Coordinates of N, CA and C in Angstrom, one line a residue:
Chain A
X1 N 132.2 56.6 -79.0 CA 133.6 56.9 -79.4 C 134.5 56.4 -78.3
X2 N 135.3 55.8 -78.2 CA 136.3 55.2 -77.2 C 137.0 56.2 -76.6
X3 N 137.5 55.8 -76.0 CA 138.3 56.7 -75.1 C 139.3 56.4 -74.5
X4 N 140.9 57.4 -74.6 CA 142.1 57.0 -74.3 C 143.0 57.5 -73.6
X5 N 143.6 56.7 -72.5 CA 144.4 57.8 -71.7 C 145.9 57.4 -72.5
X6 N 146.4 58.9 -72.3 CA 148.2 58.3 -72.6 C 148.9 58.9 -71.8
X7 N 150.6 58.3 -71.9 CA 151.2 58.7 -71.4 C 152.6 59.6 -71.7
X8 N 152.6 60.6 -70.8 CA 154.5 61.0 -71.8 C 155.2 61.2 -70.4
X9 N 156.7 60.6 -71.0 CA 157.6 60.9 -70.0 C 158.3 61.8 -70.5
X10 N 159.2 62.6 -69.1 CA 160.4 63.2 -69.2 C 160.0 64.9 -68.9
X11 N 159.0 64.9 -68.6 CA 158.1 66.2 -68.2 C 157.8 66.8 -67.0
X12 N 159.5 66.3 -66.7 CA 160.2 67.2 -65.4 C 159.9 68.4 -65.6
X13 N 159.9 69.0 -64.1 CA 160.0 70.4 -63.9 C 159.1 71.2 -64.9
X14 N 158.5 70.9 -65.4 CA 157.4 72.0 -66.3 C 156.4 72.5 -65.4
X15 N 156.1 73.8 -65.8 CA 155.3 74.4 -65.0 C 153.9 74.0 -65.3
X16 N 152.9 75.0 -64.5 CA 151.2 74.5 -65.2 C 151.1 75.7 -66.5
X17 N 151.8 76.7 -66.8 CA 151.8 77.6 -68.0 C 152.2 76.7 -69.1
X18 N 153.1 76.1 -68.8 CA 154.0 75.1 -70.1 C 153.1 73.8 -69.9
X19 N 152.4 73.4 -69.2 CA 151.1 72.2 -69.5 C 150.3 72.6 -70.2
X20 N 150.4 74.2 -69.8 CA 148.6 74.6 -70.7 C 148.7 74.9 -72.2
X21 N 150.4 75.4 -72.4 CA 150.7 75.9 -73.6 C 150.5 74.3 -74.4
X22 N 151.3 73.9 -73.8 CA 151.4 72.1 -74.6 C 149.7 71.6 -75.1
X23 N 148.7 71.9 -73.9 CA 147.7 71.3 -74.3 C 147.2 72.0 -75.1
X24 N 147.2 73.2 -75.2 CA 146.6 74.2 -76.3 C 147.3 74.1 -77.8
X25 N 148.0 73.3 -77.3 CA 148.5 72.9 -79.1 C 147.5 71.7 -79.5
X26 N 147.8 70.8 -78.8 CA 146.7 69.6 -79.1 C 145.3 70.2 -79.5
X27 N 144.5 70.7 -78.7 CA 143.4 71.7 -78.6 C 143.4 72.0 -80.0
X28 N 144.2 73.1 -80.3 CA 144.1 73.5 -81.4 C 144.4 72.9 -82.9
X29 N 144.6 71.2 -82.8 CA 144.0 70.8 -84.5 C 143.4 69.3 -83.6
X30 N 143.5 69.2 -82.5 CA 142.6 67.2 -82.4 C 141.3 67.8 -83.1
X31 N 140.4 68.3 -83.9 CA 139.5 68.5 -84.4 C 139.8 67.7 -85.7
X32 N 140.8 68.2 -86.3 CA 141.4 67.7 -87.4 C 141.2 65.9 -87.9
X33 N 141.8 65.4 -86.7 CA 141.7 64.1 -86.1 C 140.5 63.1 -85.9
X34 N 139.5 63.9 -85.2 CA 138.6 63.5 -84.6 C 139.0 63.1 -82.9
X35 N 139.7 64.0 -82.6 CA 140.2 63.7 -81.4 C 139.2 64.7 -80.3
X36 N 139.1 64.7 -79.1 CA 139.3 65.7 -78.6 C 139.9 65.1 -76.9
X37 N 140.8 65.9 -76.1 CA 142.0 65.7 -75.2 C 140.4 66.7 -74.0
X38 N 139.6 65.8 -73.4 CA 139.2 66.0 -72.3 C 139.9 67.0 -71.3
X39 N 141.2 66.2 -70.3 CA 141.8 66.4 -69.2 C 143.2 66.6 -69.3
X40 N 144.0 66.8 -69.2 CA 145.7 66.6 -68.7 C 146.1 66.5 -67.3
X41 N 147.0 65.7 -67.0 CA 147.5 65.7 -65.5 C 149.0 65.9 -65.3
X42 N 149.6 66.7 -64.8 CA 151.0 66.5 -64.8 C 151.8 66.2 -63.6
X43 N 152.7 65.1 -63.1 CA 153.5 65.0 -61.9 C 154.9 65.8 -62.3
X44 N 154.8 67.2 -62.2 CA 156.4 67.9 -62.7 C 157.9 66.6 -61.2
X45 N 157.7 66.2 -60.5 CA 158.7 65.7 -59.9 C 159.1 64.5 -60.8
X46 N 158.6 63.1 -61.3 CA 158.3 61.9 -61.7 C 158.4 62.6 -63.4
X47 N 158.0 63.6 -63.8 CA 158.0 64.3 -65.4 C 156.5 63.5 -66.0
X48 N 155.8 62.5 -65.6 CA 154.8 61.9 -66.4 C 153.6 63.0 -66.5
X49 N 153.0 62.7 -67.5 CA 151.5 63.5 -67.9 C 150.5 62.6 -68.1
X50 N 149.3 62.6 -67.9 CA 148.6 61.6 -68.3 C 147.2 62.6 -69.2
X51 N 146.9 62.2 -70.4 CA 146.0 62.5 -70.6 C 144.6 61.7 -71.3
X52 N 143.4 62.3 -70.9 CA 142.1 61.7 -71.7 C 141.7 62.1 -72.2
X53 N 141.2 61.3 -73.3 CA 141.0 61.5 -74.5 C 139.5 61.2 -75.6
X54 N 138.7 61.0 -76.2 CA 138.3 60.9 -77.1 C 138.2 60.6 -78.7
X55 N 138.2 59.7 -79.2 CA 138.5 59.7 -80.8 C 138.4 58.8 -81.3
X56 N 138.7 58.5 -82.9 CA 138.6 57.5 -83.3 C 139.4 55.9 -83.2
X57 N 140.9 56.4 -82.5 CA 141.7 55.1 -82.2 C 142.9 55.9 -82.1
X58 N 143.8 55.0 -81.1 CA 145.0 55.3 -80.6 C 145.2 55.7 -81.5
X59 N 145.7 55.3 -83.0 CA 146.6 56.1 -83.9 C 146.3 57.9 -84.3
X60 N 144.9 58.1 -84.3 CA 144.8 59.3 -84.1 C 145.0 60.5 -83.3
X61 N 145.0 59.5 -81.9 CA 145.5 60.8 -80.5 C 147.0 60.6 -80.5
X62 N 147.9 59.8 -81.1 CA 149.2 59.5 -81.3 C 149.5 60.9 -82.5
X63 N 148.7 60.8 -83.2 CA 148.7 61.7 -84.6 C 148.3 63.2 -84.2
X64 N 148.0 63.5 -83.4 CA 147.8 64.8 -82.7 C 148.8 65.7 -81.8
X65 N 149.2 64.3 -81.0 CA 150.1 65.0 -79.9 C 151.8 64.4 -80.9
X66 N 151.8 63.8 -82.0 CA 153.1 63.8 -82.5 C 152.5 65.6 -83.8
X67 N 151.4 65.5 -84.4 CA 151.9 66.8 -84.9 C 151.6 68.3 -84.2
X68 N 151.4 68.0 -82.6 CA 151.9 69.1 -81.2 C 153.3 69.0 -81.2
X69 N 153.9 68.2 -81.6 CA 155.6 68.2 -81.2 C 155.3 67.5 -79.9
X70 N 154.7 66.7 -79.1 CA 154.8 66.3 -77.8 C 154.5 64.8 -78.2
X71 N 154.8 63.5 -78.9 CA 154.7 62.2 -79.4 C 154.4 61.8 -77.4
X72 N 153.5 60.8 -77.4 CA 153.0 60.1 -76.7 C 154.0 58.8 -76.4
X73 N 154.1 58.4 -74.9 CA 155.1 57.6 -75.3 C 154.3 56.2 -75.1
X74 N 153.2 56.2 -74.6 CA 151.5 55.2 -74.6 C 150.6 55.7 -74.7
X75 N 149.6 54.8 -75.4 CA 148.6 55.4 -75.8 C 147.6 54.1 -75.6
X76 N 146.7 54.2 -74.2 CA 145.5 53.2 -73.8 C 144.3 53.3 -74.5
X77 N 143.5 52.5 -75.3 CA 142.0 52.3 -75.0 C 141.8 52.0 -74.1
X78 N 140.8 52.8 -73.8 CA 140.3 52.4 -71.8 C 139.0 52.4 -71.9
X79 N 138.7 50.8 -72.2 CA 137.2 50.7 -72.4 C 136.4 50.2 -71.4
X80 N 136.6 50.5 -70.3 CA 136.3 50.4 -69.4 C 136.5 51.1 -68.1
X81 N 135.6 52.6 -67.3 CA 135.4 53.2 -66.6 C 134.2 53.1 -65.5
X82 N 135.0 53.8 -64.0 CA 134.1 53.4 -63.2 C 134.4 54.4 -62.6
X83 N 133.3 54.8 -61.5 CA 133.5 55.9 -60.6 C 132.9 55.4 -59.4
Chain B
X1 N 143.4 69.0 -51.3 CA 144.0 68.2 -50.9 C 144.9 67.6 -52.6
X2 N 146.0 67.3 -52.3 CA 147.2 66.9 -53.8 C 146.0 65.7 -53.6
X3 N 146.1 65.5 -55.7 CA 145.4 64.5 -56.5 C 146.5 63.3 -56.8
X4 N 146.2 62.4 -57.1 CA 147.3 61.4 -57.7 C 146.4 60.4 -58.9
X5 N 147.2 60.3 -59.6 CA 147.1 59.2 -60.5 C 148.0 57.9 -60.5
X6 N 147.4 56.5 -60.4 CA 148.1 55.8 -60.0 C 148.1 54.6 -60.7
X7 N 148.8 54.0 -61.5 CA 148.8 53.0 -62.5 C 149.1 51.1 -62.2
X8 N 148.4 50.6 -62.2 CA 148.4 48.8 -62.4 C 148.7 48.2 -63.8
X9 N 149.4 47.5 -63.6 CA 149.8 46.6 -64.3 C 149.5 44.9 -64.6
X10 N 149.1 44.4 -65.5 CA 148.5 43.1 -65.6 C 147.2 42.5 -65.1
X11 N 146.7 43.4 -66.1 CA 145.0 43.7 -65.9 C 144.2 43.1 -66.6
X12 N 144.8 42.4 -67.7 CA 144.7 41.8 -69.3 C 143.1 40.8 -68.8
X13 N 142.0 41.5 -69.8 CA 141.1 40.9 -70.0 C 140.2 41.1 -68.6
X14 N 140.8 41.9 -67.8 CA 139.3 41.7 -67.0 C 138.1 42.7 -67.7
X15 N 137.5 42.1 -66.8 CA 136.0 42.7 -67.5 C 135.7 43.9 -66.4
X16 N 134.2 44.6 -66.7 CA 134.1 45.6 -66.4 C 133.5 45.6 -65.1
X17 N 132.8 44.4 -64.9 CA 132.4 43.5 -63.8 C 133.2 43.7 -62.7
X18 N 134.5 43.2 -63.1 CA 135.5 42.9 -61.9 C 136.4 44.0 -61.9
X19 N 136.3 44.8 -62.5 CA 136.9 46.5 -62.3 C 136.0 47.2 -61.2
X20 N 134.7 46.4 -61.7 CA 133.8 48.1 -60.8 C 133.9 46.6 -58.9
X21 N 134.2 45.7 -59.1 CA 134.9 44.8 -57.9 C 135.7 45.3 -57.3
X22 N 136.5 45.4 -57.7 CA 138.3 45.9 -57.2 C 138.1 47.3 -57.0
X23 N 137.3 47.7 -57.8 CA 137.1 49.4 -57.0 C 136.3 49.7 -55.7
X24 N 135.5 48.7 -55.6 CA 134.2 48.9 -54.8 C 135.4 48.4 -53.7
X25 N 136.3 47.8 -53.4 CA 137.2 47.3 -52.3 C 137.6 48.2 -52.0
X26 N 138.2 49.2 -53.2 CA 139.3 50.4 -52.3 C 137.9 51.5 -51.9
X27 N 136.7 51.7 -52.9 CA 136.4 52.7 -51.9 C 135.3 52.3 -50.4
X28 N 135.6 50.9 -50.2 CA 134.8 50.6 -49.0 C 135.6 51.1 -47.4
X29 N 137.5 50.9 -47.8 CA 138.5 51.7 -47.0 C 139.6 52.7 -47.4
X30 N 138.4 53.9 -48.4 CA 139.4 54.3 -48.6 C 139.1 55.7 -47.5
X31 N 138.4 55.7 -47.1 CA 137.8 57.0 -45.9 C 138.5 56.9 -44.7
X32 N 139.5 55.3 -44.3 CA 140.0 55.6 -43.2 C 141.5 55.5 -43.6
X33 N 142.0 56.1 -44.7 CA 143.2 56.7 -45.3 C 143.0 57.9 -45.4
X34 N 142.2 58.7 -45.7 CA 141.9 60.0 -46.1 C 141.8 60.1 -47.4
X35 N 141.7 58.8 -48.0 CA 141.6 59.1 -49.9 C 140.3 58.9 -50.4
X36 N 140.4 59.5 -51.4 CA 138.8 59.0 -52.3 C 139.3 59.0 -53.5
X37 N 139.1 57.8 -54.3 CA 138.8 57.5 -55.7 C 138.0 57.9 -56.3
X38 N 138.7 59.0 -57.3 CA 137.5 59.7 -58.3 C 136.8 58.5 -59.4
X39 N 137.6 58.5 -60.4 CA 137.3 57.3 -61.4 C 138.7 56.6 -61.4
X40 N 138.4 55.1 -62.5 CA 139.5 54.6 -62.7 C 138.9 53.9 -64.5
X41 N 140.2 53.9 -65.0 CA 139.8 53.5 -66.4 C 140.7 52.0 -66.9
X42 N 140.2 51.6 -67.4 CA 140.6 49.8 -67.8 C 141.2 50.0 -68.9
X43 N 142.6 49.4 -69.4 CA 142.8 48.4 -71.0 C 142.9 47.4 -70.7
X44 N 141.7 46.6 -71.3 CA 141.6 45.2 -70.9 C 142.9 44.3 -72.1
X45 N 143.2 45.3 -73.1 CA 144.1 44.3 -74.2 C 145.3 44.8 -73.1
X46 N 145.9 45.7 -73.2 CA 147.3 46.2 -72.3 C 147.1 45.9 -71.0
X47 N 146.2 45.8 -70.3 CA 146.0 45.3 -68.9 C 146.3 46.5 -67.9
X48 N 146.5 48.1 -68.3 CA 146.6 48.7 -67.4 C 145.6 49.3 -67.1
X49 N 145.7 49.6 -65.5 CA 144.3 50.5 -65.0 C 145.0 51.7 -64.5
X50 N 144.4 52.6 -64.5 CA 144.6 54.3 -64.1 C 143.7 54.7 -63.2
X51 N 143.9 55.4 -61.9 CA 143.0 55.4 -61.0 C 143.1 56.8 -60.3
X52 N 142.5 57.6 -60.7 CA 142.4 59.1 -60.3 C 141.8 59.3 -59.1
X53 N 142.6 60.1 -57.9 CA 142.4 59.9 -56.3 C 142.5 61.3 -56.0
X54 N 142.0 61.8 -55.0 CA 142.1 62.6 -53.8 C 142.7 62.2 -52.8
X55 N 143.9 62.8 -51.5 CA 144.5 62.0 -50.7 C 146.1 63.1 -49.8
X56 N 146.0 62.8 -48.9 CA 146.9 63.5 -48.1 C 148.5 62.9 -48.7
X57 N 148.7 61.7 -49.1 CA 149.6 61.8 -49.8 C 149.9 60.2 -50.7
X58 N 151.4 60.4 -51.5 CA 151.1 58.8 -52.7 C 151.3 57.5 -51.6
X59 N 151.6 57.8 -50.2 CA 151.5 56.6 -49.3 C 150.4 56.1 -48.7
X60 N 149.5 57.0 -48.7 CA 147.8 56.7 -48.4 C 146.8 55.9 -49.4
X61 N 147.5 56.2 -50.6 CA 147.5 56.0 -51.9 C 147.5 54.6 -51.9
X62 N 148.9 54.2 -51.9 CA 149.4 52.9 -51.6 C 148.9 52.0 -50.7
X63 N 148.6 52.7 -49.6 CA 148.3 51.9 -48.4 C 146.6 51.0 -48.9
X64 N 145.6 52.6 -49.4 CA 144.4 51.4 -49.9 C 144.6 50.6 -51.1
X65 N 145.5 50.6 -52.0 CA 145.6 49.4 -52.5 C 145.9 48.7 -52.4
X66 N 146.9 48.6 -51.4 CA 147.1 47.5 -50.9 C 146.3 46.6 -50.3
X67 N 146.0 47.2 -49.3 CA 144.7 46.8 -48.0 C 143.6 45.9 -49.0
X68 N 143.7 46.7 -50.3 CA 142.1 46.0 -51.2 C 143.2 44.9 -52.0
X69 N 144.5 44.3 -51.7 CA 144.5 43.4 -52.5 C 145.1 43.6 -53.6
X70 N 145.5 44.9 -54.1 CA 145.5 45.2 -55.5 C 146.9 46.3 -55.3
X71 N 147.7 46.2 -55.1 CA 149.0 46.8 -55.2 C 149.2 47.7 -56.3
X72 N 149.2 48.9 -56.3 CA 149.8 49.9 -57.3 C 151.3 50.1 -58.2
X73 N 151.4 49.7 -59.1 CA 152.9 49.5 -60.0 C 153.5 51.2 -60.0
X74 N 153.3 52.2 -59.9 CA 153.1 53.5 -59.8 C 152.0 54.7 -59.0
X75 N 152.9 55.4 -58.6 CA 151.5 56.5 -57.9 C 152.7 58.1 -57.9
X76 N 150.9 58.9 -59.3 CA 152.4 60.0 -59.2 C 151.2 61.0 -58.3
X77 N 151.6 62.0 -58.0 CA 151.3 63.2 -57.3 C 150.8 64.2 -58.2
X78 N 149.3 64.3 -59.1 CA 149.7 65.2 -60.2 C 149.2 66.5 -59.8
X79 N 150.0 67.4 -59.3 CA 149.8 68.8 -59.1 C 149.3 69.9 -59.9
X80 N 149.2 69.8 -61.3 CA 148.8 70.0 -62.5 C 148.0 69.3 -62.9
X81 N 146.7 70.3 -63.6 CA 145.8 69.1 -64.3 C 145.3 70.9 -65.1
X82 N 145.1 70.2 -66.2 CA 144.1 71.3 -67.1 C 143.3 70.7 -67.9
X83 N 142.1 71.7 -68.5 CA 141.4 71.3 -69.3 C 141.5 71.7 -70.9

């Protein structure tokens, strides 16, 4: 299954309650999808979030976090990881 | 110690070969910055890479990518991360 990080801006000043609520939306239908949202990251100074992902193709994790109300504003295949 | 995520730009087509390259550079100095590179993930169509770190701060950050050659287009500070 590929795997994708995205990105959203403008996610100033949010707290980690209002990251967790946000991701617990996704959480609760990427099943739907065939998604599932691994990790989230959030820089509250800069507003960016980054998250990873699992599923069948960008348009699906786009399709998740647009029906969270939180639309993606990139969305990477990242087929390629290293540690 | 604050995490960062830190993004490259014009990555287009490398392979996974010369990803796990350019990583093996930052973590050969990244112990005398005080950072460590967790993972980092590839779009070889989009060309960006994302590079998840440990590090005293986004200038240490900076500093080993640079040092390795590979300058960072972004580096946020993500204080938040959930699962």
């Amino acid at each position: 299954m590929p795997k994708f990080m995205d990105v959203h801006r403008g996610f100033h000043n949010v707290t980690a309650d209002q990251l967790m609520e946000a991701h617990k939306k996704d959480l609760e239908i990427e099943a739907e999808e065939g998604v599932h949202f691994e990790r989230a990251w959030l820089d509250p100074t800069s507003g960016h979030v980054f998250c990873l992902s699992t599923g069948p193709s960008a348009d699906a994790v786009r399709k998740v976090h647009e029906r969270a109300g939180h639309p993606a504003d990139e969305v990477h295949q990242v087929d390629v990881e290293v540690e």
